[in-house]
Short mmCIF file of C-alpha atoms and ligand atoms in Angstrom, two decimals:
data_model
loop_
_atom_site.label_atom_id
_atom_site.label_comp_id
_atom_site.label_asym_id
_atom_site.label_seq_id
_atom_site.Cartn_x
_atom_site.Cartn_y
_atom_site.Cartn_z
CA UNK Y 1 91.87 51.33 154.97
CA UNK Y 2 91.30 52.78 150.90
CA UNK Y 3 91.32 56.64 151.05
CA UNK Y 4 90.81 58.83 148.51
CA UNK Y 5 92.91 62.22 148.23
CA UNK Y 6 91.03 64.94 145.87
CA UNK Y 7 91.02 68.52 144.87
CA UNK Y 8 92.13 70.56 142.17
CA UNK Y 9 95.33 70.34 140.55
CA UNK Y 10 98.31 72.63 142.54
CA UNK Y 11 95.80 71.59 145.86
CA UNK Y 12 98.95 69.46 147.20
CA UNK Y 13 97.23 66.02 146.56
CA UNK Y 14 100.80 64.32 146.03
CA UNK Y 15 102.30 65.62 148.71
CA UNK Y 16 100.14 64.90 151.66
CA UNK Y 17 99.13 61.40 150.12
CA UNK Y 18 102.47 60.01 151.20
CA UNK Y 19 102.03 60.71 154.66
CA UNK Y 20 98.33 59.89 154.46
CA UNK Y 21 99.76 56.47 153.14
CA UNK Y 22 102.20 56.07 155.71
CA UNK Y 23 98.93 56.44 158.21
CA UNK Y 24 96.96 53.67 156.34
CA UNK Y 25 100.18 51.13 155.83
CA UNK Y 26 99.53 50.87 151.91
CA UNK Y 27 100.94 52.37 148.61
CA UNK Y 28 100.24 56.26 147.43
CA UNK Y 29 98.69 55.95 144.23
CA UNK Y 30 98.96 58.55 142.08
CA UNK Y 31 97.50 57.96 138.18
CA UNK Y 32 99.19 61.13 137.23
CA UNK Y 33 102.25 59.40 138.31
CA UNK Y 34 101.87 56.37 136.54
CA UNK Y 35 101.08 57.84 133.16
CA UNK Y 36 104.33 60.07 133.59
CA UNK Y 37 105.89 56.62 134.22
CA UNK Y 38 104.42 55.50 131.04
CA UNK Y 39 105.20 58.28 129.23
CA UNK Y 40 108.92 58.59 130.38
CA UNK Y 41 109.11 54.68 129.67
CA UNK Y 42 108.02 55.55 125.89
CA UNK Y 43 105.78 52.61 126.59
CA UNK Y 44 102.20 51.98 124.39
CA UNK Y 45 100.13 53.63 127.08
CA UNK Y 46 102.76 56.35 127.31
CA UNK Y 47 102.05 57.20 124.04
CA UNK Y 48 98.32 57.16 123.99
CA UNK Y 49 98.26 59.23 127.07
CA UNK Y 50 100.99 61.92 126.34
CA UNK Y 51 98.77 64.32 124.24
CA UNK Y 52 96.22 64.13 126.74
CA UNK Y 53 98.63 64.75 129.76
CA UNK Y 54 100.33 67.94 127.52
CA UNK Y 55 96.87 69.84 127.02
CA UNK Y 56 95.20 68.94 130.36
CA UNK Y 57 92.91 66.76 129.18
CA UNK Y 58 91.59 63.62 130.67
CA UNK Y 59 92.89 60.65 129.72
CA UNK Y 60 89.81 58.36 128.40
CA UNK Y 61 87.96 56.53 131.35
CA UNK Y 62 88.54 52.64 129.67
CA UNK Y 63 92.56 53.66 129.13
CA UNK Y 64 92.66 54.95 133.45
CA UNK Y 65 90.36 52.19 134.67
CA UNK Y 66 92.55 49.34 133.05
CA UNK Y 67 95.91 50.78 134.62
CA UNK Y 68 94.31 51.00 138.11
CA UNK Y 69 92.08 48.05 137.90
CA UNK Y 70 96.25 46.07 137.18
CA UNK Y 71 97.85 48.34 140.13
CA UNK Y 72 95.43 48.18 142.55
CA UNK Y 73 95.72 44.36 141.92
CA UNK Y 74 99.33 44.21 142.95
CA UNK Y 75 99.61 42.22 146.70
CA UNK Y 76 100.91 45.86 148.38
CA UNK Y 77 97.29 47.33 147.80
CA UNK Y 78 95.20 44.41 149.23
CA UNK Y 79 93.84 46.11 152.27
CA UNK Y 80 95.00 49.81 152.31
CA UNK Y 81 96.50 52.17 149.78
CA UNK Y 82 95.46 55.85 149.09
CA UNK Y 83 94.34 56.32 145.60
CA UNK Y 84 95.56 60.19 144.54
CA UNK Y 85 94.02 61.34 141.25
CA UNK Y 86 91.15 58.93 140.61
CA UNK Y 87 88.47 59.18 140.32
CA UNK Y 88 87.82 61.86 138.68
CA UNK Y 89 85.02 61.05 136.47
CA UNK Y 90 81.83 59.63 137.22
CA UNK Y 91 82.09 56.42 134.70
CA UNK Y 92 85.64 56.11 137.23
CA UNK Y 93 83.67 56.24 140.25
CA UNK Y 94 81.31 53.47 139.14
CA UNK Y 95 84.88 51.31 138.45
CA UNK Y 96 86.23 51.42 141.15
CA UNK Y 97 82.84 50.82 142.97
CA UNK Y 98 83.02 47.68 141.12
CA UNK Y 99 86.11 47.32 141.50
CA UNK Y 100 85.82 47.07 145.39
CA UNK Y 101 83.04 45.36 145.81
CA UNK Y 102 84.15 42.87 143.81
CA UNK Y 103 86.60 42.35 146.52
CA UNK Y 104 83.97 42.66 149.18
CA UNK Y 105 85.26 46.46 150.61
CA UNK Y 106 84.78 49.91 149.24
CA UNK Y 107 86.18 53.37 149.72
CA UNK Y 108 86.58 54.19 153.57
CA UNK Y 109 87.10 58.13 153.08
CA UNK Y 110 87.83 61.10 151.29
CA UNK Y 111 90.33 63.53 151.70
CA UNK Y 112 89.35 66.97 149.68
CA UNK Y 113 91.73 69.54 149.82
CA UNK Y 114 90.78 73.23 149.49
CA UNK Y 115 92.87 76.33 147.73
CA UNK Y 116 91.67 79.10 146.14
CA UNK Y 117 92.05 79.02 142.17
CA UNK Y 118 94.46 82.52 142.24
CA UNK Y 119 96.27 80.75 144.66
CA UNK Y 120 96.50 76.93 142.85
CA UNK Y 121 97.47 78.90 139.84
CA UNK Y 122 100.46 80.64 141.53
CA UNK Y 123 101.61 77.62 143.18
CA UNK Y 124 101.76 75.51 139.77
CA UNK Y 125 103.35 78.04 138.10
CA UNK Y 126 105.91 78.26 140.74
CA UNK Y 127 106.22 74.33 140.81
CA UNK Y 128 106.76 74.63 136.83
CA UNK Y 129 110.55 75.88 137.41
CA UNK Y 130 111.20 72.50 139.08
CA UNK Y 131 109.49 70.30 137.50
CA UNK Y 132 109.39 70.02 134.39
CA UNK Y 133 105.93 68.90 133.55
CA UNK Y 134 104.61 70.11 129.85
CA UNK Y 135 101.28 70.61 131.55
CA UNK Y 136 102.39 73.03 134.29
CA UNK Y 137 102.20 76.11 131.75
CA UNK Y 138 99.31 79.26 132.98
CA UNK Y 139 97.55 78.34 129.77
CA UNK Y 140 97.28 75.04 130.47
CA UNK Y 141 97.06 75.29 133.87
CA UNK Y 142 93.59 77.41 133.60
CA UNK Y 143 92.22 74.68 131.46
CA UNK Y 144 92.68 71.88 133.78
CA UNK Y 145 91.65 73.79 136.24
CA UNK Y 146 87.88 73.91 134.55
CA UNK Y 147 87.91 70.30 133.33
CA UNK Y 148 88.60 69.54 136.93
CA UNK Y 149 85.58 71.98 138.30
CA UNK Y 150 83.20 70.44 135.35
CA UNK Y 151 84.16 66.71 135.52
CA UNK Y 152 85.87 65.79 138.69
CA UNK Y 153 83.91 68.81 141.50
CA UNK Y 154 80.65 67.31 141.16
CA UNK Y 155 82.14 63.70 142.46
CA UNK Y 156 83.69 65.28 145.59
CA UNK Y 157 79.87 66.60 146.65
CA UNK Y 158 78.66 63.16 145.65
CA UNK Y 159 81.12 61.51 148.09
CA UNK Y 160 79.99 63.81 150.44
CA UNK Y 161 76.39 62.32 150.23
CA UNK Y 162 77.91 59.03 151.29
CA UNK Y 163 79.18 60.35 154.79
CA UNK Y 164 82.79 59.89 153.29
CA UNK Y 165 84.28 63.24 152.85
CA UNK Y 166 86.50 65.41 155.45
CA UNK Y 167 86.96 68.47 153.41
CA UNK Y 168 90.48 69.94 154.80
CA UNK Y 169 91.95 73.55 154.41
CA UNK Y 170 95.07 73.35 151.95
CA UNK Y 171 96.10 76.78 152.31
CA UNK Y 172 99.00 77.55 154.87
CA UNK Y 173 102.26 75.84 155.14
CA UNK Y 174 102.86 72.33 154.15
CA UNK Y 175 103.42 71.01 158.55
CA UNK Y 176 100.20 73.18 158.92
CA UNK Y 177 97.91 71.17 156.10
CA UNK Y 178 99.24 67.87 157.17
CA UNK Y 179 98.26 68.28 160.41
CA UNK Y 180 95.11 69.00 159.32
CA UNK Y 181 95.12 66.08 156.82
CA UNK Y 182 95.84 63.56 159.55
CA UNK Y 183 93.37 65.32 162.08
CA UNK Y 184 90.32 64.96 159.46
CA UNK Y 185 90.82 61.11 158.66
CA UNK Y 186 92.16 59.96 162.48
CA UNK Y 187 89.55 58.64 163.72
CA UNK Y 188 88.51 56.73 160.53
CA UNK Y 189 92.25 55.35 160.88
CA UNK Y 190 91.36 54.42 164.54
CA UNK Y 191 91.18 50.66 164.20
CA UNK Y 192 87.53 50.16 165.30
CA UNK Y 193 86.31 53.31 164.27
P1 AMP M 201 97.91 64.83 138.12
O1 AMP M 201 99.36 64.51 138.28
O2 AMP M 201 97.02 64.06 139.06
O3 AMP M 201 97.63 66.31 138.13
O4 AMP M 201 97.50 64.31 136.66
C1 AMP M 201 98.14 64.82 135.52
C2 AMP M 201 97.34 64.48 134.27
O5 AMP M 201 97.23 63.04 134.14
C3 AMP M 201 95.90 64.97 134.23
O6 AMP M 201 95.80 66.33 133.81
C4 AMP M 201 95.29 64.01 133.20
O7 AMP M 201 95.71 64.33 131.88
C5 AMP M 201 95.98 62.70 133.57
N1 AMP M 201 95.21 61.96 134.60
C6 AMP M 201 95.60 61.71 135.89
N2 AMP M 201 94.65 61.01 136.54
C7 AMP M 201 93.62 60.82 135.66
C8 AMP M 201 92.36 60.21 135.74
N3 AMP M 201 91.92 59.64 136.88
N4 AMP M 201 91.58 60.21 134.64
C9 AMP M 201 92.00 60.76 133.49
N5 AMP M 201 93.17 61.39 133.34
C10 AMP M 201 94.00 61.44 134.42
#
């Protein structure tokens, strides 16, 4: 089973794809992750991607496509994992189409989380005491905010013309949203189904 989890940034993406991946029996992969990996590991990629991370910019497609293209090549991600943070442009989609069929499967479903922007923006901010992140600043915040409605909003409705998307409520408290999370993609989950 190969989910997708998508929605804005602050939606709670990273936090319900860990159970989601507990449903499936595969890895949570987040790209946002793995570039802070990079970055923390001051490795070559790190480097490239840091500026990009900092302002809330995309990270160029060829650059994201390579590093999932090598992870979701690792044995743990053969038959399930649940890929958080890509894609999220359409030159990403068309990879990992590839990708996939190259393997003879394709995406089973997609998770999109809702939240209201007033509401993502409070939350981030809120998560910016804890965490750390360079990118979790209002300013910055905003921006990725409209890169994400501009670039990665137009995919979601496009997955939606495939009959793959279960478009959950993320408002309410975190027991509450993954209930619904695991409600939506159940009976895809359902071996059979
Ligand atoms: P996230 O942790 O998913 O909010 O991602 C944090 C940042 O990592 C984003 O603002 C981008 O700079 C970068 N990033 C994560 N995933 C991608 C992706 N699929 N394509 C390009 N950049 C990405």
């Amino acid at each position: 089973m190969r989910l997708l989890i998508m929605g804005p940034p602050g939606a709670g993406k990273g936090t319900h794809a860990g159970a989601l991946a507990a449903l499936v029996g595969g890895p949570h992969i987040s790209t946002g992750d793995l570039f802070r990996d990079h970055i923390d590991r001051r490795t070559e990629l790190g480097r490239l991607a840091e500026k990009y991370l900092a302002t809330g910019e995309y990270v160029p497609d060829a650059v994201t496509d390579d590093m999932v293209r090598d992870r979701l090549a690792r044995p743990d991600a053969a038959h399930s994992f649940v890929l958080d943070g890509y894609p999220r442009t359409d030159a990403q989609v068309a990879t990992l189409d590839e990708l996939l069929d190259a393997r003879g499967t394709a995406v089973d479903g997609v998770v999109e989380l809702t939240v209201p922007d007033d509401e993502l923006v409070a939350r981030i901010l809120r998560r910016s005491a804890v965490s750390g992140r360079s990118d979790d600043t209002e300013e910055v915040v905003r921006h990725r905010l409209a890169v994400y409605t501009d670039q990665t909003a137009p995919l979601v409705r496009a997955y939606g013309e495939r009959g793959l998307l279960h478009r959950v409520d993320g408002t309410g408290s975190m027991e509450e949203v993954r209930r619904r999370v695991e409600a939506a993609v159940a009976a895809r989950v359902r071996p059979g189904a």
